[in-house]
Short mmCIF file of C-alpha atoms in Angstrom, two decimals:
data_model
loop_
_atom_site.label_atom_id
_atom_site.label_comp_id
_atom_site.label_asym_id
_atom_site.label_seq_id
_atom_site.Cartn_x
_atom_site.Cartn_y
_atom_site.Cartn_z
CA MET A 7 -15.85 45.13 20.64
CA LYS A 8 -18.02 42.13 21.50
CA THR A 9 -19.55 42.29 18.04
CA LEU A 10 -16.08 42.25 16.51
CA ILE A 11 -15.13 39.25 18.65
CA SER A 12 -18.30 37.44 17.58
CA LEU A 13 -17.58 38.13 13.92
CA SER A 14 -14.03 36.86 14.36
CA LEU A 15 -15.34 33.72 16.02
CA CYS A 16 -17.76 33.09 13.17
CA LEU A 17 -14.98 33.58 10.64
CA SER A 18 -12.75 31.15 12.55
CA LEU A 19 -15.51 28.54 12.62
CA SER A 20 -16.04 28.99 8.88
CA LEU A 21 -12.35 28.50 8.17
CA PHE A 22 -12.33 25.42 10.40
CA ALA A 23 -15.24 23.98 8.44
CA VAL A 24 -13.38 24.57 5.18
CA ALA A 25 -10.25 22.95 6.61
CA ARG A 26 -12.26 19.88 7.52
CA THR A 27 -13.50 19.49 3.96
CA VAL A 28 -9.92 19.53 2.67
CA LYS A 29 -8.89 16.40 4.58
CA PRO A 30 -10.28 13.76 2.16
CA ALA A 31 -8.58 15.52 -0.75
CA GLN A 32 -5.29 15.40 1.14
CA ILE A 33 -5.64 11.68 1.68
CA LEU A 34 -6.53 11.20 -1.96
CA ALA A 35 -3.41 13.09 -2.97
CA VAL A 36 -1.24 10.81 -0.82
CA ALA A 37 -2.95 7.60 -1.96
CA ALA A 38 -2.85 8.51 -5.65
CA LYS A 39 0.66 10.01 -5.62
CA SER A 40 -0.39 13.50 -6.65
CA ASP A 41 1.33 15.11 -9.61
CA GLN A 42 2.39 18.02 -7.38
CA LYS A 43 5.88 16.80 -6.50
CA LYS A 44 8.98 18.52 -5.23
CA SER A 45 11.43 17.45 -7.90
CA ALA A 46 14.84 16.24 -6.84
CA GLY A 47 16.15 17.13 -10.28
CA GLU A 48 15.92 13.52 -11.45
CA LYS A 49 13.71 12.27 -14.25
CA ALA A 50 12.85 8.78 -15.43
CA ASP A 51 10.71 6.98 -17.97
CA GLY A 52 9.06 3.58 -17.57
CA LYS A 53 12.04 1.51 -18.70
CA THR A 54 14.45 3.44 -16.48
CA LEU A 55 12.26 2.93 -13.42
CA LEU A 56 11.96 -0.78 -14.15
CA ASP A 57 15.76 -0.97 -14.36
CA ASP A 58 16.00 0.98 -11.09
CA ALA A 59 13.63 -1.48 -9.43
CA ASN A 60 15.66 -4.46 -10.61
CA LYS A 61 18.89 -2.87 -9.42
CA ALA A 62 17.45 -2.06 -5.98
CA LEU A 63 16.06 -5.59 -5.71
CA ALA A 64 19.46 -7.09 -6.54
CA ALA A 65 21.21 -4.84 -4.00
CA MET A 66 18.68 -5.79 -1.34
CA ILE A 67 19.04 -9.52 -2.04
CA LYS A 68 22.84 -9.25 -2.07
CA ALA A 69 22.87 -7.55 1.34
CA ALA A 70 20.38 -10.04 2.77
CA ARG A 71 22.33 -13.08 1.55
CA ALA A 72 25.49 -11.72 3.18
CA ASP A 73 23.71 -11.50 6.55
CA ASN A 74 23.68 -14.77 8.53
CA GLY A 75 20.79 -13.39 10.56
CA LEU A 76 18.65 -13.49 7.41
CA ASP A 77 19.45 -17.11 6.57
CA PRO A 78 16.58 -18.27 4.30
CA LYS A 79 16.58 -21.65 6.05
CA THR A 80 15.48 -20.00 9.31
CA PRO A 81 11.67 -20.27 9.50
CA LYS A 82 11.00 -16.67 10.60
CA ASN A 83 12.99 -15.37 7.60
CA LYS A 84 11.18 -17.46 5.01
CA PRO A 85 8.13 -15.17 4.62
CA PHE A 86 10.48 -12.28 3.74
CA TRP A 87 12.26 -14.41 1.16
CA GLN A 88 8.96 -15.68 -0.25
CA SER A 89 7.66 -12.15 -0.84
CA THR A 90 11.05 -11.15 -2.28
CA GLN A 91 10.72 -14.07 -4.67
CA LEU A 92 7.29 -12.84 -5.73
CA ILE A 93 8.70 -9.38 -6.44
CA ALA A 94 11.49 -10.88 -8.57
CA LYS A 95 9.06 -13.00 -10.57
CA ASN A 96 6.64 -10.12 -11.12
CA LEU A 97 9.37 -7.71 -12.20
CA LYS A 98 10.52 -10.31 -14.71
CA ILE A 99 6.96 -10.54 -16.05
CA ALA A 100 6.84 -6.74 -16.25
CA LYS A 101 10.12 -6.59 -18.16
CA THR A 102 8.97 -9.22 -20.64
CA GLY A 103 5.67 -7.38 -21.04
CA LEU A 104 7.38 -4.04 -21.63
CA ASN A 105 9.60 -5.49 -24.34
CA ALA A 106 6.58 -7.09 -26.01
CA LYS A 107 4.28 -4.13 -25.25
CA SER A 108 1.74 -6.50 -23.75
CA ASN A 109 -0.55 -6.48 -20.71
CA ASP A 110 2.06 -8.54 -18.86
CA PHE A 111 3.84 -5.25 -18.14
CA PHE A 112 0.89 -3.95 -16.13
CA LYS A 113 0.18 -7.32 -14.55
CA GLY A 114 3.81 -7.64 -13.45
CA VAL A 115 3.99 -4.13 -12.00
CA THR A 116 0.71 -4.57 -10.11
CA GLY A 117 1.87 -7.92 -8.75
CA ALA A 118 5.22 -6.44 -7.73
CA ARG A 119 3.47 -3.56 -5.94
CA GLN A 120 1.30 -5.96 -3.94
CA SER A 121 4.27 -8.21 -3.16
CA GLU A 122 6.37 -5.24 -2.04
CA GLU A 123 3.67 -4.30 0.48
CA GLN A 124 3.62 -7.93 1.61
CA MET A 125 7.41 -7.84 2.01
CA LYS A 126 7.20 -4.84 4.36
CA VAL A 127 4.97 -6.88 6.68
CA ASP A 128 7.06 -10.05 6.40
CA TRP A 129 10.26 -8.10 7.06
CA GLU A 130 9.10 -7.37 10.61
CA LEU A 131 9.12 -11.10 11.39
CA THR A 132 12.88 -11.28 10.81
CA ASP A 133 13.74 -8.86 13.66
CA SER A 134 16.63 -7.76 11.43
CA LYS A 135 18.19 -4.31 11.71
CA ASN A 136 20.19 -4.61 8.48
CA LYS A 137 20.32 -1.03 7.20
CA GLU A 138 21.46 -1.99 3.70
CA VAL A 139 18.49 -4.28 3.21
CA ILE A 140 16.11 -1.67 4.60
CA GLU A 141 17.51 1.17 2.50
CA ASN A 142 17.49 -0.79 -0.75
CA GLY A 143 14.07 -2.20 0.10
CA LYS A 144 12.72 1.34 0.35
CA LYS A 145 14.26 2.33 -2.99
CA LEU A 146 12.77 -0.78 -4.53
CA GLY A 147 9.38 0.26 -3.18
CA HIS A 148 9.76 3.78 -4.55
CA ALA A 149 10.56 2.55 -8.06
CA ILE A 150 7.67 0.08 -8.12
CA ALA A 151 5.20 2.63 -6.74
CA LEU A 152 6.20 5.16 -9.40
CA LEU A 153 5.76 2.56 -12.12
CA ARG A 154 2.33 1.75 -10.74
CA THR A 155 1.06 5.32 -10.38
CA ASP A 156 2.69 6.93 -13.43
CA PHE A 157 2.93 4.18 -16.05
CA SER A 158 -0.26 2.20 -15.56
CA LYS A 159 -3.57 2.08 -17.35
CA GLU A 160 -5.03 3.85 -14.32
CA ALA A 161 -2.54 6.71 -14.78
CA ALA A 162 -3.50 7.00 -18.46
CA ARG A 163 -7.20 7.02 -17.54
CA LYS A 164 -6.64 9.73 -14.95
CA LYS A 165 -4.75 11.82 -17.49
CA LYS A 166 -7.63 11.46 -19.95
CA GLY A 167 -10.02 12.84 -17.33
CA GLY A 168 -13.78 13.16 -17.58
CA ASP A 169 -16.54 11.43 -15.68
CA LEU A 170 -16.61 7.74 -14.85
CA THR A 171 -18.07 5.58 -17.58
CA ALA A 172 -21.10 3.46 -16.77
CA LYS A 173 -18.82 0.42 -16.60
CA GLU A 174 -16.38 2.16 -14.25
CA ASP A 175 -19.23 3.39 -12.10
CA ALA A 176 -20.58 -0.14 -11.80
CA GLU A 177 -17.12 -1.48 -11.01
CA PHE A 178 -16.64 1.12 -8.27
CA ASP A 179 -19.98 0.13 -6.74
CA LYS A 180 -18.87 -3.49 -6.86
CA ILE A 181 -15.60 -2.65 -5.10
CA LYS A 182 -17.45 -0.74 -2.39
CA ALA A 183 -19.77 -3.73 -1.87
CA GLN A 184 -16.77 -6.06 -1.64
CA GLN A 185 -15.17 -3.79 0.94
CA LYS A 186 -18.32 -3.93 3.06
CA GLU A 187 -18.10 -7.73 2.92
CA LEU A 188 -14.43 -7.51 3.86
CA LEU A 189 -15.29 -5.34 6.88
CA ALA A 190 -17.70 -8.02 8.09
CA LYS A 191 -15.01 -10.68 7.73
CA ILE A 192 -12.45 -8.56 9.58
CA SER A 193 -14.89 -7.94 12.44
CA LYS A 194 -15.18 -11.68 12.99
CA LEU A 195 -11.39 -11.91 13.34
CA ASP A 196 -10.99 -9.01 15.77
CA VAL A 197 -11.63 -11.09 18.89
CA ASP A 198 -9.06 -13.74 17.95
CA ALA A 199 -6.46 -11.07 17.17
CA LYS A 200 -6.71 -9.31 20.55
CA LYS A 201 -3.81 -11.28 22.02
CA ASP A 202 -1.59 -10.51 19.01
CA LYS A 203 -0.71 -6.80 18.91
CA ALA A 204 1.04 -6.92 15.53
CA LEU A 205 -1.81 -8.77 13.83
CA GLU A 206 -4.34 -6.54 15.56
CA LYS A 207 -2.51 -3.55 14.08
CA GLY A 208 -2.66 -5.12 10.62
CA LEU A 209 -6.38 -5.83 10.82
CA ARG A 210 -6.97 -2.30 12.06
CA GLU A 211 -5.18 -0.90 9.01
CA MET A 212 -7.14 -3.15 6.63
CA LYS A 213 -10.35 -2.05 8.30
CA LYS A 214 -9.38 1.60 8.03
CA GLN A 215 -8.69 1.22 4.32
CA ALA A 216 -11.98 -0.59 3.71
CA GLU A 217 -13.97 2.05 5.59
CA HIS A 218 -12.22 4.78 3.62
CA ILE A 219 -13.08 3.14 0.29
CA VAL A 220 -16.72 2.55 1.23
CA LYS A 221 -17.34 6.23 2.02
CA GLU A 222 -15.39 7.65 -0.93
CA PRO A 223 -17.38 9.91 -3.28
CA VAL A 224 -17.85 8.46 -6.76
CA THR A 225 -15.39 10.40 -8.93
CA LEU A 226 -12.64 9.50 -11.36
CA ASP A 227 -9.86 10.52 -8.96
CA THR A 228 -11.25 8.50 -6.06
CA TYR A 229 -11.82 5.50 -8.31
CA ILE A 230 -8.19 5.53 -9.48
CA ALA A 231 -6.90 6.13 -5.95
CA THR A 232 -8.98 3.19 -4.73
CA LEU A 233 -7.41 0.85 -7.28
CA TYR A 234 -3.97 1.87 -6.01
CA LEU A 235 -5.03 1.49 -2.38
CA LEU A 236 -6.26 -2.04 -3.04
CA ASP A 237 -2.68 -3.03 -3.96
CA VAL A 238 -1.66 -2.06 -0.44
CA GLN A 239 -4.60 -3.85 1.13
CA ILE A 240 -3.88 -7.07 -0.76
CA GLY A 241 -0.23 -6.93 0.32
CA LEU A 242 -1.27 -6.52 3.96
CA ILE A 243 -3.69 -9.44 3.81
CA ARG A 244 -1.09 -11.77 2.34
CA GLY A 245 1.71 -10.56 4.60
CA TYR A 246 -0.18 -10.96 7.86
CA GLU A 247 -1.18 -14.52 6.98
CA TYR A 248 2.09 -15.66 8.59
CA TYR A 249 1.10 -14.02 11.88
CA VAL A 250 -2.02 -16.17 12.30
CA ASP A 251 -2.07 -19.09 14.74
CA LYS A 252 -3.15 -22.50 13.51
CA SER A 253 -6.31 -22.53 15.63
CA TRP A 254 -7.96 -19.85 13.51
CA ARG A 255 -5.88 -19.83 10.34
CA GLY A 256 -8.87 -21.18 8.43
CA ASP A 257 -10.89 -18.11 9.41
CA TYR A 258 -8.15 -15.78 8.19
CA LEU A 259 -7.83 -17.57 4.86
CA VAL A 260 -11.29 -16.21 4.04
CA LEU A 261 -9.55 -12.86 3.54
CA VAL A 262 -6.99 -14.46 1.24
CA ASP A 263 -9.81 -16.02 -0.79
CA TRP A 264 -11.37 -12.56 -1.12
CA VAL A 265 -8.11 -11.34 -2.68
CA HIS A 266 -8.39 -13.96 -5.43
CA THR A 267 -11.95 -12.86 -6.17
CA TYR A 268 -10.95 -9.21 -6.51
CA GLU A 269 -7.86 -9.94 -8.60
CA THR A 270 -9.87 -11.94 -11.12
CA SER A 271 -12.22 -9.00 -11.57
CA TYR A 272 -9.37 -6.47 -11.73
CA TYR A 273 -7.37 -8.29 -14.40
CA GLU A 274 -10.51 -8.61 -16.52
CA TRP A 275 -10.83 -4.82 -16.38
CA GLU A 276 -7.14 -4.25 -17.08
CA SER A 277 -7.19 -6.55 -20.11
CA SER A 278 -10.19 -4.73 -21.57
CA VAL A 279 -8.58 -1.27 -21.49
CA SER A 280 -6.31 -0.08 -24.31
CA TYR A 281 -3.02 1.76 -23.72
CA ASP A 282 -0.88 4.17 -25.71
CA TRP A 283 2.60 2.69 -25.34
CA ALA A 284 4.20 6.02 -26.19
CA LEU A 285 3.34 7.02 -22.61
CA VAL A 286 5.98 4.62 -21.29
CA ASP A 287 8.66 6.73 -22.98
CA THR A 288 7.57 9.97 -21.31
CA THR A 289 9.67 11.13 -18.36
CA ILE A 290 8.42 12.06 -14.91
CA ASP A 291 10.01 14.06 -12.12
CA ILE A 292 11.29 12.05 -9.17
CA ASP A 293 10.17 13.50 -5.85
CA HIS A 294 12.90 14.19 -3.29
CA SER A 295 11.30 11.61 -0.98
CA GLU A 296 11.11 8.92 -3.69
CA ASP A 297 14.81 8.23 -4.20
CA VAL A 298 15.33 5.21 -6.44
CA THR A 299 19.10 5.45 -6.94
CA VAL A 300 21.12 2.62 -5.39
CA SER A 301 24.27 4.04 -3.80
CA GLU A 302 26.50 1.02 -4.31
CA SER A 303 27.74 -0.25 -7.63
CA VAL A 304 25.77 -3.26 -8.87
CA SER A 305 26.81 -4.80 -12.18
CA GLU A 306 24.43 -6.28 -14.72
CA GLU A 307 25.93 -9.68 -13.96
CA GLU A 308 25.17 -9.26 -10.24
CA ILE A 309 21.62 -8.14 -10.99
CA ASN A 310 21.00 -11.27 -13.07
CA SER A 311 22.66 -13.51 -10.47
CA GLU A 312 20.75 -12.16 -7.46
CA GLU A 313 17.43 -12.18 -9.28
CA ALA A 314 18.02 -15.76 -10.43
CA TYR A 315 18.71 -16.76 -6.83
CA ALA A 316 15.51 -15.17 -5.56
CA GLU A 317 13.46 -16.55 -8.41
CA HIS A 318 14.61 -20.17 -8.33
CA GLU A 319 15.61 -20.86 -4.72
CA SER A 320 13.06 -22.75 -2.61
CA PHE A 321 11.69 -20.89 0.41
CA ASP A 322 8.79 -23.25 1.08
CA MET A 323 7.54 -23.56 4.64
CA SER A 324 6.24 -26.68 6.31
CA GLU A 325 3.10 -26.51 8.42
CA ALA A 326 5.25 -26.93 11.53
CA GLU A 327 7.40 -23.96 10.49
CA GLU A 328 4.32 -21.82 9.89
CA GLN A 329 3.07 -22.67 13.38
CA GLU A 330 6.48 -21.91 14.86
CA VAL A 331 6.65 -18.47 13.22
CA ALA A 332 3.11 -17.53 14.26
CA ALA A 333 3.69 -18.68 17.85
CA GLU A 334 7.02 -16.86 18.11
CA GLU A 335 5.51 -13.68 16.68
CA ASP A 336 2.79 -13.67 19.36
CA THR A 337 5.38 -12.98 22.07
CA ASP A 338 7.85 -10.93 20.03
CA LYS A 339 7.48 -7.32 21.16
CA GLU A 340 9.84 -6.07 18.44
CA VAL A 341 7.50 -7.25 15.68
CA ALA A 342 4.61 -5.25 17.10
CA SER A 343 6.59 -2.09 17.83
CA ALA A 344 9.32 -2.00 15.18
CA ASP A 345 9.70 1.45 13.65
CA ASP A 346 13.39 2.16 13.17
CA ASP A 347 13.84 -1.23 11.51
CA SER A 348 10.79 -0.90 9.28
CA MET A 349 10.79 -0.58 5.50
CA GLU A 350 7.90 1.87 5.77
CA ASP A 351 8.61 5.44 4.69
CA ALA A 352 7.69 8.70 6.39
CA SER A 353 5.23 9.20 3.52
CA ASP A 354 3.52 5.94 4.51
CA ASP A 355 3.15 7.21 8.07
CA GLU A 356 1.87 10.54 6.76
CA ALA A 357 -0.82 8.78 4.76
CA GLU A 358 -1.84 6.80 7.82
CA ASP A 359 -1.97 9.94 9.97
CA LEU A 360 -4.07 11.72 7.38
CA SER A 361 -6.42 8.76 7.21
CA ASP A 362 -6.76 8.78 10.99
CA ALA A 363 -7.53 12.49 10.93
CA ASP A 364 -10.03 12.01 8.14
CA ASN A 365 -11.81 9.22 10.00
CA GLY A 366 -11.95 11.31 13.14
CA ASN A 367 -13.34 14.33 11.35
CA ASP A 368 -15.89 12.33 9.43
CA GLU A 369 -17.09 10.71 12.61
CA GLY A 370 -17.28 14.09 14.22
CA ALA A 371 -19.20 15.48 11.28
CA ASP A 372 -21.64 12.59 11.33
CA ASP A 373 -22.17 12.52 15.05
CA ASN A 374 -21.97 16.17 15.86
CA GLY A 375 -23.30 17.86 12.78
CA GLY A 376 -26.28 19.17 14.69
CA ASP A 377 -24.08 20.38 17.50
CA ASP A 378 -21.91 22.28 15.07
CA ASP A 379 -24.94 24.03 13.73
CA GLY A 380 -26.07 24.71 17.23
CA GLY A 381 -22.70 26.22 18.01
CA GLY A 382 -23.11 28.54 15.07
CA ASP A 383 -26.56 29.57 16.23
CA ASP A 384 -25.33 30.26 19.72
CA GLY A 385 -22.60 32.45 18.35
CA GLY A 386 -25.12 34.34 16.26
CA ASP A 387 -27.53 34.78 19.14
CA ASP A 388 -24.84 35.98 21.48
CA GLY A 389 -23.59 38.43 18.93
CA GLY A 390 -27.08 39.74 18.29
CA ASP A 391 -27.94 40.11 21.96
CA ASP A 392 -24.68 41.80 22.82
CA GLY A 393 -25.01 44.15 19.92
CA GLY A 394 -28.52 45.03 21.01
CA ASP A 395 -27.35 45.69 24.53
#
């Protein structure tokens, strides 16, 4: 009986070890929007998704403009309107690029994806609970994310498969080195951010992403997933800029400067890669959690009107307004703890949870690898001794 128990224990430990090795793959699947989706019965091609994004953007802007609490003249609302403006401009670039079949399509979608992540952060500053804005903001995010992960040059490269080219390998190494530099910059900001829970949370997420990228194995899938993850990281860096107090804003701007360095390198890569434009006409399944359909009726005229407003209205902030927003955010508990009023999806939380689990397991594997082996030996010894007895 004891021998049977020992064998069962060994088997359990083996299964646990296998489960641990699955974690990074799970994270990769979330970050790269795995092809294994639960279809909601909806399909869309590139043009349709771009139209869906524009419609969701217009519906979001319309709802926000009707809400006095989101008045664009109020300083704490301006960051949200600025990032919304960036989304509108980038989607316009993407639309022009799609019609011309030029690289502007990819540049616009990438810019919109980064700006949408920035908007999620800036939205928290408003303290708004406007459900229409939140709902349409999520649908906007879904449409942009699908464009990015299914109709990009990265998606085409992933579909092609194979090993990384020498150039891609070198670029991945460069990205990993840049992330190590970013980690050093973030560490210098940690002390200043201690009094600001929301900003501390943002820096922690940036750090987590950087650490994840640095330790990624060098494969095609992880390379593509990293390029997608960098969109999120860039959006976070830009969004949290408005949370920084004047006394150390200069230190934080080092992160913003890093973004410019990476983007220059990325767009050079994107411009050098060819693309089969027939891929834009292929349809993909829409996952049940990636709803892009706006429930209300929005006419073409309204879409054009709302986008024109977002694109051409001035949402500039004075230095005094920036200081006011950062100071107010320091003491605003809702900004740091907002969940119900967030534009984040459950899938975003799932990715974060998986990343946390992955980090914990990796640390455990690194620190306790010898102990795990020792545990296995003990089990074997006990089993042997008991059997002998």
